[in-house]
XYZ file of C-alpha atoms in Angstrom:
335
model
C -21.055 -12.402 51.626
C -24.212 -12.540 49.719
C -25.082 -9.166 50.486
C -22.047 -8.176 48.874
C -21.892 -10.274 46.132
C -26.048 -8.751 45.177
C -24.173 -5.289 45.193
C -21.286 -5.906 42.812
C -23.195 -7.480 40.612
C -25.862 -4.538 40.647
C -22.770 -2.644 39.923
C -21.845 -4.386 36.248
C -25.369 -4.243 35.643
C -25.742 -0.421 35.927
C -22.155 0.186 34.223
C -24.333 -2.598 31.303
C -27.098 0.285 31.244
C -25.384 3.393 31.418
C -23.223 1.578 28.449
C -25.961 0.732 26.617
C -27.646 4.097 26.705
C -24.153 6.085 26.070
C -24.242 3.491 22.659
C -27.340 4.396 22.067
C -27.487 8.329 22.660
C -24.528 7.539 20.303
C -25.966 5.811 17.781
C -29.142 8.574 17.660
C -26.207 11.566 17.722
C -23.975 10.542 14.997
C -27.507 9.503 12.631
C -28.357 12.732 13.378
C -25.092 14.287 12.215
C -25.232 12.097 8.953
C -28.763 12.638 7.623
C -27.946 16.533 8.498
C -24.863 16.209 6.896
C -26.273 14.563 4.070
C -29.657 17.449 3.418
C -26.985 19.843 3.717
C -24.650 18.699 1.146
C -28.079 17.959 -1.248
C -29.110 21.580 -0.928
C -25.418 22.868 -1.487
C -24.927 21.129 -4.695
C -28.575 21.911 -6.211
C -27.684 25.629 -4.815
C -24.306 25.158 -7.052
C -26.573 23.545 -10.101
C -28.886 26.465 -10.014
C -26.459 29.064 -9.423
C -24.203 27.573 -12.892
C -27.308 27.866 -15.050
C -26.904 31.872 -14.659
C -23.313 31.441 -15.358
C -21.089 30.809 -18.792
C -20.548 27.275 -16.935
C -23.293 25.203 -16.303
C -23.953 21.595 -14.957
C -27.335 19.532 -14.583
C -27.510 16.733 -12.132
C -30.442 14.729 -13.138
C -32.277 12.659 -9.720
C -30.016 14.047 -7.465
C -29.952 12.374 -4.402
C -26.965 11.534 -0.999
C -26.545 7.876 -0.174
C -23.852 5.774 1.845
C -25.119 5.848 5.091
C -23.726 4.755 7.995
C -20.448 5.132 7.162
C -19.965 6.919 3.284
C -21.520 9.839 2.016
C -21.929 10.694 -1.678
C -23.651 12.362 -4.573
C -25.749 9.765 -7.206
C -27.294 11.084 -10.379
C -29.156 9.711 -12.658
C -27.221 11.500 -15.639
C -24.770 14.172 -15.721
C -24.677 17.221 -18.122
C -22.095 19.979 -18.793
C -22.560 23.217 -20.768
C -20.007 25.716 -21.634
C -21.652 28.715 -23.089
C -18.676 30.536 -23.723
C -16.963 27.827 -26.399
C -19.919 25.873 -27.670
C -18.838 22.807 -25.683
C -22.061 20.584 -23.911
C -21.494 17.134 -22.793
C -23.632 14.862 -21.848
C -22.724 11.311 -19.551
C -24.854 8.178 -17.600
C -25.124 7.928 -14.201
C -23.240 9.222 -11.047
C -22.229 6.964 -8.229
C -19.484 9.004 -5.895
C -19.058 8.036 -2.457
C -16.551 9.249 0.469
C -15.501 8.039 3.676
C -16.906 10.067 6.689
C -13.539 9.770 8.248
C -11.915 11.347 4.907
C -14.423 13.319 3.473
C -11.399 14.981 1.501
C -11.036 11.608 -0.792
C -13.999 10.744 -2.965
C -14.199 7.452 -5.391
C -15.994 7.999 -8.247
C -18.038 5.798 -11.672
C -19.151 6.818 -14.290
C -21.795 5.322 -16.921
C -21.800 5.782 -20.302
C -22.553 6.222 -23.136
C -21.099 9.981 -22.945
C -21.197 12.704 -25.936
C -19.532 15.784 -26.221
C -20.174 18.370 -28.438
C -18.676 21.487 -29.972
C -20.321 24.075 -32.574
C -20.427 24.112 -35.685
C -20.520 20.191 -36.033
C -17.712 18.493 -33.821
C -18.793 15.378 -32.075
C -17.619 13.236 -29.838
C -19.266 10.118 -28.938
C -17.358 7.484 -26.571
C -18.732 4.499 -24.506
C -16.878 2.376 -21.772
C -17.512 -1.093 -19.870
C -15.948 0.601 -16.549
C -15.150 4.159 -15.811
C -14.093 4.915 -12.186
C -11.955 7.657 -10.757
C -10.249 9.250 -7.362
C -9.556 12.376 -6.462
C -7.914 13.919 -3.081
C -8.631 17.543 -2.488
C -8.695 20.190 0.016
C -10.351 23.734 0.095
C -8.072 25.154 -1.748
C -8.781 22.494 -5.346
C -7.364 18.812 -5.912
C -4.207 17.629 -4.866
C -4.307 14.922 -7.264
C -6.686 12.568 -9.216
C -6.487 9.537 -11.350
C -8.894 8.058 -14.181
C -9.111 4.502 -14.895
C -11.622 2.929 -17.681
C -11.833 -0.644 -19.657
C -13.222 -1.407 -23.030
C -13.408 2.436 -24.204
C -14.509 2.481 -28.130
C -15.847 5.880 -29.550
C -15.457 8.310 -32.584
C -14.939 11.885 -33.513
C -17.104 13.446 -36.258
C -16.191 16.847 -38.282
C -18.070 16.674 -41.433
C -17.185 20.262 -42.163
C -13.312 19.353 -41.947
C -13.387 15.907 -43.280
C -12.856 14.174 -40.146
C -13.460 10.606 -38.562
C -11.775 8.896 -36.697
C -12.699 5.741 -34.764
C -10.651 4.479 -31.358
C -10.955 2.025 -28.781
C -8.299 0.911 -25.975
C -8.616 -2.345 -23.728
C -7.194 -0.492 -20.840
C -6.201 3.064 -19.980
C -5.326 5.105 -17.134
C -4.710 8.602 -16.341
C -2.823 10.390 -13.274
C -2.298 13.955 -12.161
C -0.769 15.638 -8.773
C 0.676 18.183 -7.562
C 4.328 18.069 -7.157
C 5.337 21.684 -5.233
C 4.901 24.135 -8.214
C 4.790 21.814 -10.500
C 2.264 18.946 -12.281
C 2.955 15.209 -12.648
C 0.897 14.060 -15.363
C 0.915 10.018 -16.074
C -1.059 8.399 -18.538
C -1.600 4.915 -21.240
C -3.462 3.142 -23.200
C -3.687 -0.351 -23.514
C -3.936 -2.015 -27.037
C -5.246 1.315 -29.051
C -6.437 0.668 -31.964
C -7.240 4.220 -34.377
C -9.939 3.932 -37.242
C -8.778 7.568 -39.627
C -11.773 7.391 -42.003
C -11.790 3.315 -42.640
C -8.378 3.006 -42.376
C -7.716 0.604 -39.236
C -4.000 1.196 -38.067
C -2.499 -1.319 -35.974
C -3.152 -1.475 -32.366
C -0.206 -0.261 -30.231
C 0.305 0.689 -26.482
C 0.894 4.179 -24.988
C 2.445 5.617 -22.324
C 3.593 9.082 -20.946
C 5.311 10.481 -18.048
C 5.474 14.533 -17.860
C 6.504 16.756 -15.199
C 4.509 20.092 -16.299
C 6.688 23.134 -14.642
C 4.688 25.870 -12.455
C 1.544 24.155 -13.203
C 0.339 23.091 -10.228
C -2.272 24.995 -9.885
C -4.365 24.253 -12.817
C -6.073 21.793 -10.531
C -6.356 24.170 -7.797
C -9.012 27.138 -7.341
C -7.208 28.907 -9.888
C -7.759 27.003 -12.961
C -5.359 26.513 -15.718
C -4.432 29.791 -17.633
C -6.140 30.654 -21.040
C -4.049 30.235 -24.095
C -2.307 26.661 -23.313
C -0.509 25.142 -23.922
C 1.582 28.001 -24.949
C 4.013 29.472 -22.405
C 4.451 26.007 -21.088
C 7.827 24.091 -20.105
C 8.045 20.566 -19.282
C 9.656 17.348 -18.680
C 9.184 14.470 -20.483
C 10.232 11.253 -18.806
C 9.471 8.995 -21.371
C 6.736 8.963 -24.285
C 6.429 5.001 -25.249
C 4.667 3.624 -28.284
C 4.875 -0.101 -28.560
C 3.942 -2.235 -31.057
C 4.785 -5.323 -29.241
C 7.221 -8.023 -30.288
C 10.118 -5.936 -29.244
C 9.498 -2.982 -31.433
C 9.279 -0.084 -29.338
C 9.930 4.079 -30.145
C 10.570 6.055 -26.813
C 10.693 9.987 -26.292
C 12.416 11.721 -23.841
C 13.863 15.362 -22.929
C 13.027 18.759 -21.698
C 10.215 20.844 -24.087
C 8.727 23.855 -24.317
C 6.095 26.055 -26.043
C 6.757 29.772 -26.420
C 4.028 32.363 -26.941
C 3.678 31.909 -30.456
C 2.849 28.094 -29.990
C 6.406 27.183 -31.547
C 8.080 23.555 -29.671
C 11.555 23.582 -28.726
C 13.533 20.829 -26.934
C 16.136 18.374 -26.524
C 14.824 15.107 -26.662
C 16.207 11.582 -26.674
C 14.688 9.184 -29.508
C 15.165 5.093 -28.412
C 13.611 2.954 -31.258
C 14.227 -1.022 -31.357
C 12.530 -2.327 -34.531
C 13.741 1.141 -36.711
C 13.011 -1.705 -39.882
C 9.567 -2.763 -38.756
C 8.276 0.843 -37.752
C 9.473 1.872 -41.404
C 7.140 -0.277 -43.180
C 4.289 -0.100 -40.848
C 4.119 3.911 -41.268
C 4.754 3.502 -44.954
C 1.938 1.035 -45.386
C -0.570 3.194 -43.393
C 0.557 6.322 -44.414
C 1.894 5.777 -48.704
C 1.788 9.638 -48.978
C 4.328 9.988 -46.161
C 6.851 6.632 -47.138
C 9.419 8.731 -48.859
C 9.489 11.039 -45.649
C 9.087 7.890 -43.295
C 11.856 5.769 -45.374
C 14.243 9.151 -45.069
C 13.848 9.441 -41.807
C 14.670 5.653 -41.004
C 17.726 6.176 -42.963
C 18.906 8.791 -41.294
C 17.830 7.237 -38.244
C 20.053 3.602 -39.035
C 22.727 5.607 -40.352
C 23.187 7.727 -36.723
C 23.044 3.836 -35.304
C 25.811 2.223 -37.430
C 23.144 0.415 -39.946
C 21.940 -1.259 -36.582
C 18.151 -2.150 -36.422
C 17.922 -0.176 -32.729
C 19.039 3.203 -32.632
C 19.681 6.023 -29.826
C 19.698 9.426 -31.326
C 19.407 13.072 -30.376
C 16.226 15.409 -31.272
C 16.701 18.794 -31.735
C 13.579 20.917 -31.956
C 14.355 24.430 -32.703
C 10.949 26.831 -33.123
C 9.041 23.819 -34.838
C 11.912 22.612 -36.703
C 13.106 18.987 -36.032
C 16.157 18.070 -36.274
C 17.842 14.201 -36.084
C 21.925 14.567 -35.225
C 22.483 17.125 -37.705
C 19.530 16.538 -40.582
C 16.680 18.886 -40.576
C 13.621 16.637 -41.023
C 10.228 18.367 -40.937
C 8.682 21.038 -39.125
C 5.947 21.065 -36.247
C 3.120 23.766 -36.535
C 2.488 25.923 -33.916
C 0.111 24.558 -31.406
């Protein structure tokens, strides 16, 4: 009896070992495969960096370095830089922080520091600054499948000086969402209590939202890259297009659009507005140059709705020309 209770437990006590040393042999493979994984993936992207300087596109990774082990892997710079020869355009953002699962090394989390500046020749500036920046994106070897954006306390301003321009923004809150949808593009995105600043004149903050389906577009985030010219040739969707003012007063967009070749909109779009008194005076107030357009237009607008103060009426866009029920009432340029 004791002779066979010595030999069972010698038994647990080698299955303990060879356990132990499978765990470890384990452990040693799969830190192995990570810091491999991790040199190659450093020397790929500074391969890519390099490469891009002898290109129209560039991109500078300042510090580069591949953290998250055990069980992320990612790409951390110091600051980020983008340079496109070709239009003028160079940007320039904070720190990276980007990290993936090792399981899903097809779904990568994102942040972003600011301050960020981009610029375009002759003199167009763009300088924006956020409390939180951090994004998603799912993608396979053939581009993204989708991606989504999400920032707090965003402030910034555009500069032209040749054109006259400045404007100031800032949002509380925004968001941004794209994906592929078979041939086609959802494209989601809002702001949160924007404010605009158009040369010191602060209009009133308002939230924003959009919903567009984008037709045959889905694969301008794919390998291919969106076509030159857009948005012209484009049709979409337009779920809904929201600008609220809160307190009730809200002006929603909906309806199929489109942009022929020569940059002219056409649709057939759906205008909801609740508050057709209170978005009257507001534009008239900001804008005094446009009131006897604005004021017009809310007549027209009250006059479809029965005198009511909420009003659902039809927008025809023919070739730039806008149309509300049957009363021409401006024109769009082409874009």
């Amino acid at each position: 009896m004791a002779s066979s209770s010595r030999a069972d437990a010698s038994g647990v006590t080698r299955k303990l070992i060879l356990l132990a040393i499978a765990i470890v042999v384990a452990g040693v493979l799969y830190t192995g495969g990570w810091f491999y994984a991790a040199s190659w993936l450093r020397e790929r992207v500074t391969q890519e960096l390099a490469a891009s300087e002898q290109g129209m596109h560039s991109a500078s990774c300042s510090n580069l370095s591949v953290r998250g082990f055990p069980f992320r892997i990612g790409v951390f710079c110091d600051a980020l830089g983008v340079d496109d020869h070709e239009s003028g355009l160079s940007a320039s953002f904070g720190a990276l922080r980007s990290a993936a699962q090792v399981y899903r090394p097809g779904h990568a989390v994102m942040e972003l520091d600011g301050p960020a500046q981009v610029r375009v020749t002759p003199d167009r500036v763009l300088d924006v600054d956020w409390d939180l920046l951090h994004a998603s994106v799912v993608a396979w070897t053939d581009g993204l499948d989708r991606a989504s954006v999400a920032y707090d306390g965003l402030k910034g301003r555009f500069n032209a000086p040749s054109e006259g321009i400045s404007v100031g923004f800032s949002a509380a809150h925004g968001e941004k969402h794209v994906r592929r949808s078979g041939e086609a593009l959802d494209v989601a995105a809002s702001l949160d209590a924007l404010a605009l600043d158009l040369g010191g004149k602060a209009l009133p903050a308002l939230n924003v939202a959009a919903d567009v389906t984008i037709a045959d577009a889905a694969g301008w985030i794919s390998t291919e890259g969106p076509p030159p010219g857009l948005p012209r040739g484009t049709s979409a969707e337009l779920r809904s297009l929201s600008l609220d003012l809160g307190g009730g007063n809200r002006m929603k967009l909906s309806g199929p659009v489109s942009v022929d070749e020569e940059g002219l909109v056409s649709g057939s779009l759906t205008l909801a507005v609740e508050g057709v008194t209170v978005w009257r005076d507001r534009i008239s107030e900001q804008f005094p140059e446009a009131a006897v357009t604005v004021r017009r237009v809310a007549g027209i607008v009250r006059g479809l709705s029965g005198g009511q103060d909420r009003a659902t009426v039809q927008v025809n866009i023919r070739r730039g020309t806008v149309i509300l029920g049957l009363f021409p009432v401006g024109r769009i340029p082409p874009l």
